[in-house]
Short mmCIF file of C-alpha atoms in Angstrom, two decimals:
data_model
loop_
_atom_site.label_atom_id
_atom_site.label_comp_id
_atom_site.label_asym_id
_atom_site.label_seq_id
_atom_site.Cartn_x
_atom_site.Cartn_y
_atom_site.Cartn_z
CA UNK J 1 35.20 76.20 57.56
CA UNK J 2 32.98 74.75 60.06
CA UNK J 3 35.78 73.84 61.98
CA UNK J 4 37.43 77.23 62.41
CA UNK J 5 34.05 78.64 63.07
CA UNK J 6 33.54 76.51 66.25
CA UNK J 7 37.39 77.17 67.44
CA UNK J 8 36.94 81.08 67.12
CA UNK J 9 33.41 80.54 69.12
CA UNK J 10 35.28 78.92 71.74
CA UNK J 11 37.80 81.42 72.00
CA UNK J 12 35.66 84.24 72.50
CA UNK J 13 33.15 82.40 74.90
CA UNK J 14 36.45 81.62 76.87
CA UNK J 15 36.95 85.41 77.03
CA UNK J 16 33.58 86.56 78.31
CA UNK J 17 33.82 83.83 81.00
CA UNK J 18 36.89 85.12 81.69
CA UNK J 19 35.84 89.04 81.59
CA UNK J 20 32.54 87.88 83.58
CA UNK J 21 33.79 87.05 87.02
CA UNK J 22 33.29 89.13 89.78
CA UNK J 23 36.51 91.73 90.18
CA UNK J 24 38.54 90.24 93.25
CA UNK J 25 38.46 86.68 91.40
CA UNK J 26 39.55 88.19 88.19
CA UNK J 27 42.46 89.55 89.60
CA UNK J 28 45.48 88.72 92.04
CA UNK J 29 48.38 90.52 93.39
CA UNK J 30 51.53 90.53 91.04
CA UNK J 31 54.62 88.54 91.92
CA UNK J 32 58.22 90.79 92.67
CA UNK J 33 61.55 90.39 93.46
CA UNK J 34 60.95 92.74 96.51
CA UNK J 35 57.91 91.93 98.77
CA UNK J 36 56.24 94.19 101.10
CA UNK J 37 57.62 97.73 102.06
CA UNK J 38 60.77 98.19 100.48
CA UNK J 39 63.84 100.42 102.47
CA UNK J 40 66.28 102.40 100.54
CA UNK J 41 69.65 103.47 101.55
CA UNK J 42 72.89 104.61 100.67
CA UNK J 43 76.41 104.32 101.12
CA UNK J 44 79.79 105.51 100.05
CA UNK J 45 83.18 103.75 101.20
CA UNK J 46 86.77 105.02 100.22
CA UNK J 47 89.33 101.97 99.93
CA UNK J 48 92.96 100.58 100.37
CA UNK J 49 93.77 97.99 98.27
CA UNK J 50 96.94 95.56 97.90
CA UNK J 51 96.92 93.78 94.96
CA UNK J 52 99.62 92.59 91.84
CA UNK J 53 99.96 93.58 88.52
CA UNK J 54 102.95 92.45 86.31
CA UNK J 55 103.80 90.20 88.81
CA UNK J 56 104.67 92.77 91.26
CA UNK J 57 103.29 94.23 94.22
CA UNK J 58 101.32 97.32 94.54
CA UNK J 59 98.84 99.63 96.68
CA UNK J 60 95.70 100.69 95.11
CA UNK J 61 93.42 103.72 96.35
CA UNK J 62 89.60 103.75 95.38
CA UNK J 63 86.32 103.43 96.34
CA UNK J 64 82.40 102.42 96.43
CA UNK J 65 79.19 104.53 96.12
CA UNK J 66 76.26 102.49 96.39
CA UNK J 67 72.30 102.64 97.14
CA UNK J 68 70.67 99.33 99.27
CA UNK J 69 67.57 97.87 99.18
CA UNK J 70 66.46 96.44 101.78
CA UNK J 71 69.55 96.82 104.17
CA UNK J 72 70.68 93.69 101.69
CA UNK J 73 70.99 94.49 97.62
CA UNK J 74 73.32 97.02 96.87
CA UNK J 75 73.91 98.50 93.24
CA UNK J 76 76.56 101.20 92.51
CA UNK J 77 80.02 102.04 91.33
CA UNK J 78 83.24 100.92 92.18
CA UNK J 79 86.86 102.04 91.27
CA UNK J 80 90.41 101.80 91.78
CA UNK J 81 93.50 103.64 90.69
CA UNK J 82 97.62 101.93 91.41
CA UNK J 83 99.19 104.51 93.39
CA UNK J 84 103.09 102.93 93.40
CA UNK J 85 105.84 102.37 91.46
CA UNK J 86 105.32 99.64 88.82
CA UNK J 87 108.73 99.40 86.81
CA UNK J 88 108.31 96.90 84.47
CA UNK J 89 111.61 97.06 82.46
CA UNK J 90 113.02 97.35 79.28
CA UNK J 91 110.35 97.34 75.98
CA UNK J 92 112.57 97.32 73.32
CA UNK J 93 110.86 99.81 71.12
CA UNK J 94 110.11 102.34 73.73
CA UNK J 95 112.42 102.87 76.40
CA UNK J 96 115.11 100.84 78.97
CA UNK J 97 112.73 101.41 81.76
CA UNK J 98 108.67 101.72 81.47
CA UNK J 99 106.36 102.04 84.35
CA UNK J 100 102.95 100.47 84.28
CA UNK J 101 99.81 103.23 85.23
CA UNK J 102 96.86 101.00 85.42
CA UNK J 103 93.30 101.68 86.74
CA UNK J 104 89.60 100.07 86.64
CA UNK J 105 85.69 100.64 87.60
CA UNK J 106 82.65 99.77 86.67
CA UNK J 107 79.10 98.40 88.23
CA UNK J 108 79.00 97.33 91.71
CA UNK J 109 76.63 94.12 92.55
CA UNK J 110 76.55 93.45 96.05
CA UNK J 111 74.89 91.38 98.22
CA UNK J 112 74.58 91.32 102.57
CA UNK J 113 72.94 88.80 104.05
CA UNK J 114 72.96 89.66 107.18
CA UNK J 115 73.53 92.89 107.76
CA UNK J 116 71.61 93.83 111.34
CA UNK J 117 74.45 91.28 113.19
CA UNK J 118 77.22 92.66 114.83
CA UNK J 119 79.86 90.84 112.46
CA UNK J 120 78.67 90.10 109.40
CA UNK J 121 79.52 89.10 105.65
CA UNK J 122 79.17 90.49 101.78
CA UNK J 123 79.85 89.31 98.75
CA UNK J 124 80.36 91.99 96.08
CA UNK J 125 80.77 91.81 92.42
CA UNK J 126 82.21 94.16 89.91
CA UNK J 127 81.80 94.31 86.49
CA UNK J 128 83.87 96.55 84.25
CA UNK J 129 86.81 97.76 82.59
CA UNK J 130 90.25 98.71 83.33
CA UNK J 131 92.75 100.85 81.58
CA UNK J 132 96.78 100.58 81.64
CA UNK J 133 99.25 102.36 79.85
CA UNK J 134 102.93 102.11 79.49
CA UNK J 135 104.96 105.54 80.33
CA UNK J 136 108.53 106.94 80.81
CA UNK J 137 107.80 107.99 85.15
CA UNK J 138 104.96 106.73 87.25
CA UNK J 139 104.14 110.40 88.45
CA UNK J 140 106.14 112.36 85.65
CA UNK J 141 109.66 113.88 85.76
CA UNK J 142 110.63 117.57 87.03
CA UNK J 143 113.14 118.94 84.75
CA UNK J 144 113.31 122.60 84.82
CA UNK J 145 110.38 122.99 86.73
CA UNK J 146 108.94 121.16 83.43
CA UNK J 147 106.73 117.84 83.43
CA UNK J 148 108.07 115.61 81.16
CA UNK J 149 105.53 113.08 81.10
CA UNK J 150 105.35 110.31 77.64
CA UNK J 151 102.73 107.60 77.18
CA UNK J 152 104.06 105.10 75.05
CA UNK J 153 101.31 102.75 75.03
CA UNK J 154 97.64 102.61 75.94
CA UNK J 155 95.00 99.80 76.50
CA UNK J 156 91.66 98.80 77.66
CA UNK J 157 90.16 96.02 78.70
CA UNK J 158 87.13 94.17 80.38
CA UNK J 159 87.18 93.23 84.55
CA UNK J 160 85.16 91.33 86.72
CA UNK J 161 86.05 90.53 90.06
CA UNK J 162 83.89 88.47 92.78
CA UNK J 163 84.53 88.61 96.79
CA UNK J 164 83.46 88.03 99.97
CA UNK J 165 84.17 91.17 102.57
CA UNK J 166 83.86 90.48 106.93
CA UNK J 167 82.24 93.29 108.04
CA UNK J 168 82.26 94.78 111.22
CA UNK J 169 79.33 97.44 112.68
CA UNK J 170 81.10 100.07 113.92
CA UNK J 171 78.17 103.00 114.61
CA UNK J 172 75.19 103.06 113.03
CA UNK J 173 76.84 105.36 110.35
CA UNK J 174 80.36 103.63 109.44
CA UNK J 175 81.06 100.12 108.83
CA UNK J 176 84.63 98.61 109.03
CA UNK J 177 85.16 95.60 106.03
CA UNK J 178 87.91 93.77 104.91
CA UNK J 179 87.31 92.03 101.74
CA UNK J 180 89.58 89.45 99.59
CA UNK J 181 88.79 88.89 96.11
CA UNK J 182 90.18 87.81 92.70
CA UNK J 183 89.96 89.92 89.53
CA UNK J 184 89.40 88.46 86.31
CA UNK J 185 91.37 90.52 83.18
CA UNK J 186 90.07 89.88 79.52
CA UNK J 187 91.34 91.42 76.75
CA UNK J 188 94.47 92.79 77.53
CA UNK J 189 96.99 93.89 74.42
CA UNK J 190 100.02 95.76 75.47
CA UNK J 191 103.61 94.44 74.30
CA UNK J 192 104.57 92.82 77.68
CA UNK J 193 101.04 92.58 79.43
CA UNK J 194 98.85 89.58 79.11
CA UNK J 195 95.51 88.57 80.82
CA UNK J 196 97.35 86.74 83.44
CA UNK J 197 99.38 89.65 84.08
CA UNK J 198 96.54 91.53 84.81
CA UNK J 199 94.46 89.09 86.85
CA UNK J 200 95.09 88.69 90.66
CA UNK J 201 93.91 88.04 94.00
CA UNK J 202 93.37 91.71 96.05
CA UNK J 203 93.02 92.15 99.57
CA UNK J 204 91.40 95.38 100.40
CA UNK J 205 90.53 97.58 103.72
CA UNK J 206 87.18 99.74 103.21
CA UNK J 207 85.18 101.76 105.22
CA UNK J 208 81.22 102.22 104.75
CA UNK J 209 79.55 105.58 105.63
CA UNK J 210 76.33 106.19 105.07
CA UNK J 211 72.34 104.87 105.88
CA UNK J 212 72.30 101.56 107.23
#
């Protein structure tokens, strides 16, 4: 009893100490991830893509919306939609030949830094998921001045895909970049899709408008 009577003594006499010191000892500055004055901008940045899926060539259109911090963290959203033909063949219970529509988005991590020089590099990051779907016509068939469109087959699944972009300052508006990167597929369950099938390295041509 004794015991416990001394410890909660201490405690408290550790407390008015504490509470006792004049006010600019008592307290200090808090530690961030962002010192100082912080800048805020924005961009947005439609993209050309060529990439693979299935193991076959295609062009992807898409894009990037994203507010910076500091001229060097960007957050956002990123997406991308396959645009060509994708035939992939015959699936047996469906039809003789079924095209591939695929698409993905998500979060957009990106980093700059240094983005004041003339030429410089980025390295973004997206995190998200993609769709696909097996159909009977890429863009749907005209018959009768009908649209005879058929999904057979849908899927989702999840998509990250790291990069490194070369980016070139072409007004203080518009930035030219041309990024490679690799995308990551997980998840993927379609009858002649895998992972793999889904995963590949992209080249892509974007351009940056905004706030810089």
């Amino acid at each position: 009893m004794k015991k416990a009577v001394l410890t909660w003594c201490f405690f408290w006499g550790i407390l008015l100490l504490a509470a006792g010191q004049p006010a600019g000892l008592a307290t200090t500055e808090p530690e961030t991830l962002f010192q100082g004055d912080v800048s805020h901008s924005f961009y947005f940045a439609p993209s050309l893509m060529l990439t693979r899926w299935q193991d076959r060539s295609g062009f992807m259109v898409g894009g990037k919306v994203a507010w910076v911090l500091n001229q060097k963290f960007g957050l956002g959203l990123a997406g991308y939609g396959l645009t060509t033909r994708n035939n992939i063949g015959e699936v047996l219970q469906y039809a003789n030949n079924v095209f591939l529509q695929v698409g993905y988005g998500g979060a957009l991590l990106e980093y700059t830094p240094n983005p004041s020089r003339l030429l410089h590099f980025s390295f973004p990051l997206i995190i998200g998921v993609g769709g696909a779907a097996y159909t009977n016509s890429p863009l749907g068939n005209n018959t009768s001045n009908r649209y005879s469109y058929e999904v057979y087959q849908t899927d989702t699944f999840f998509v990250m895909e790291p990069g490194v972009q070369a980016e070139l300052n072409m007004a203080r508006f518009m930035r030219l970049g041309l990024a490679a990167s690799y995308r990551f597929a997980q998840g993927v369950d379609l009858s002649r899709s895998s992972d793999r099938d889904m995963s590949a390295p992209t080249v892509s041509l974007t351009f940056k408008f905004g706030k810089f």
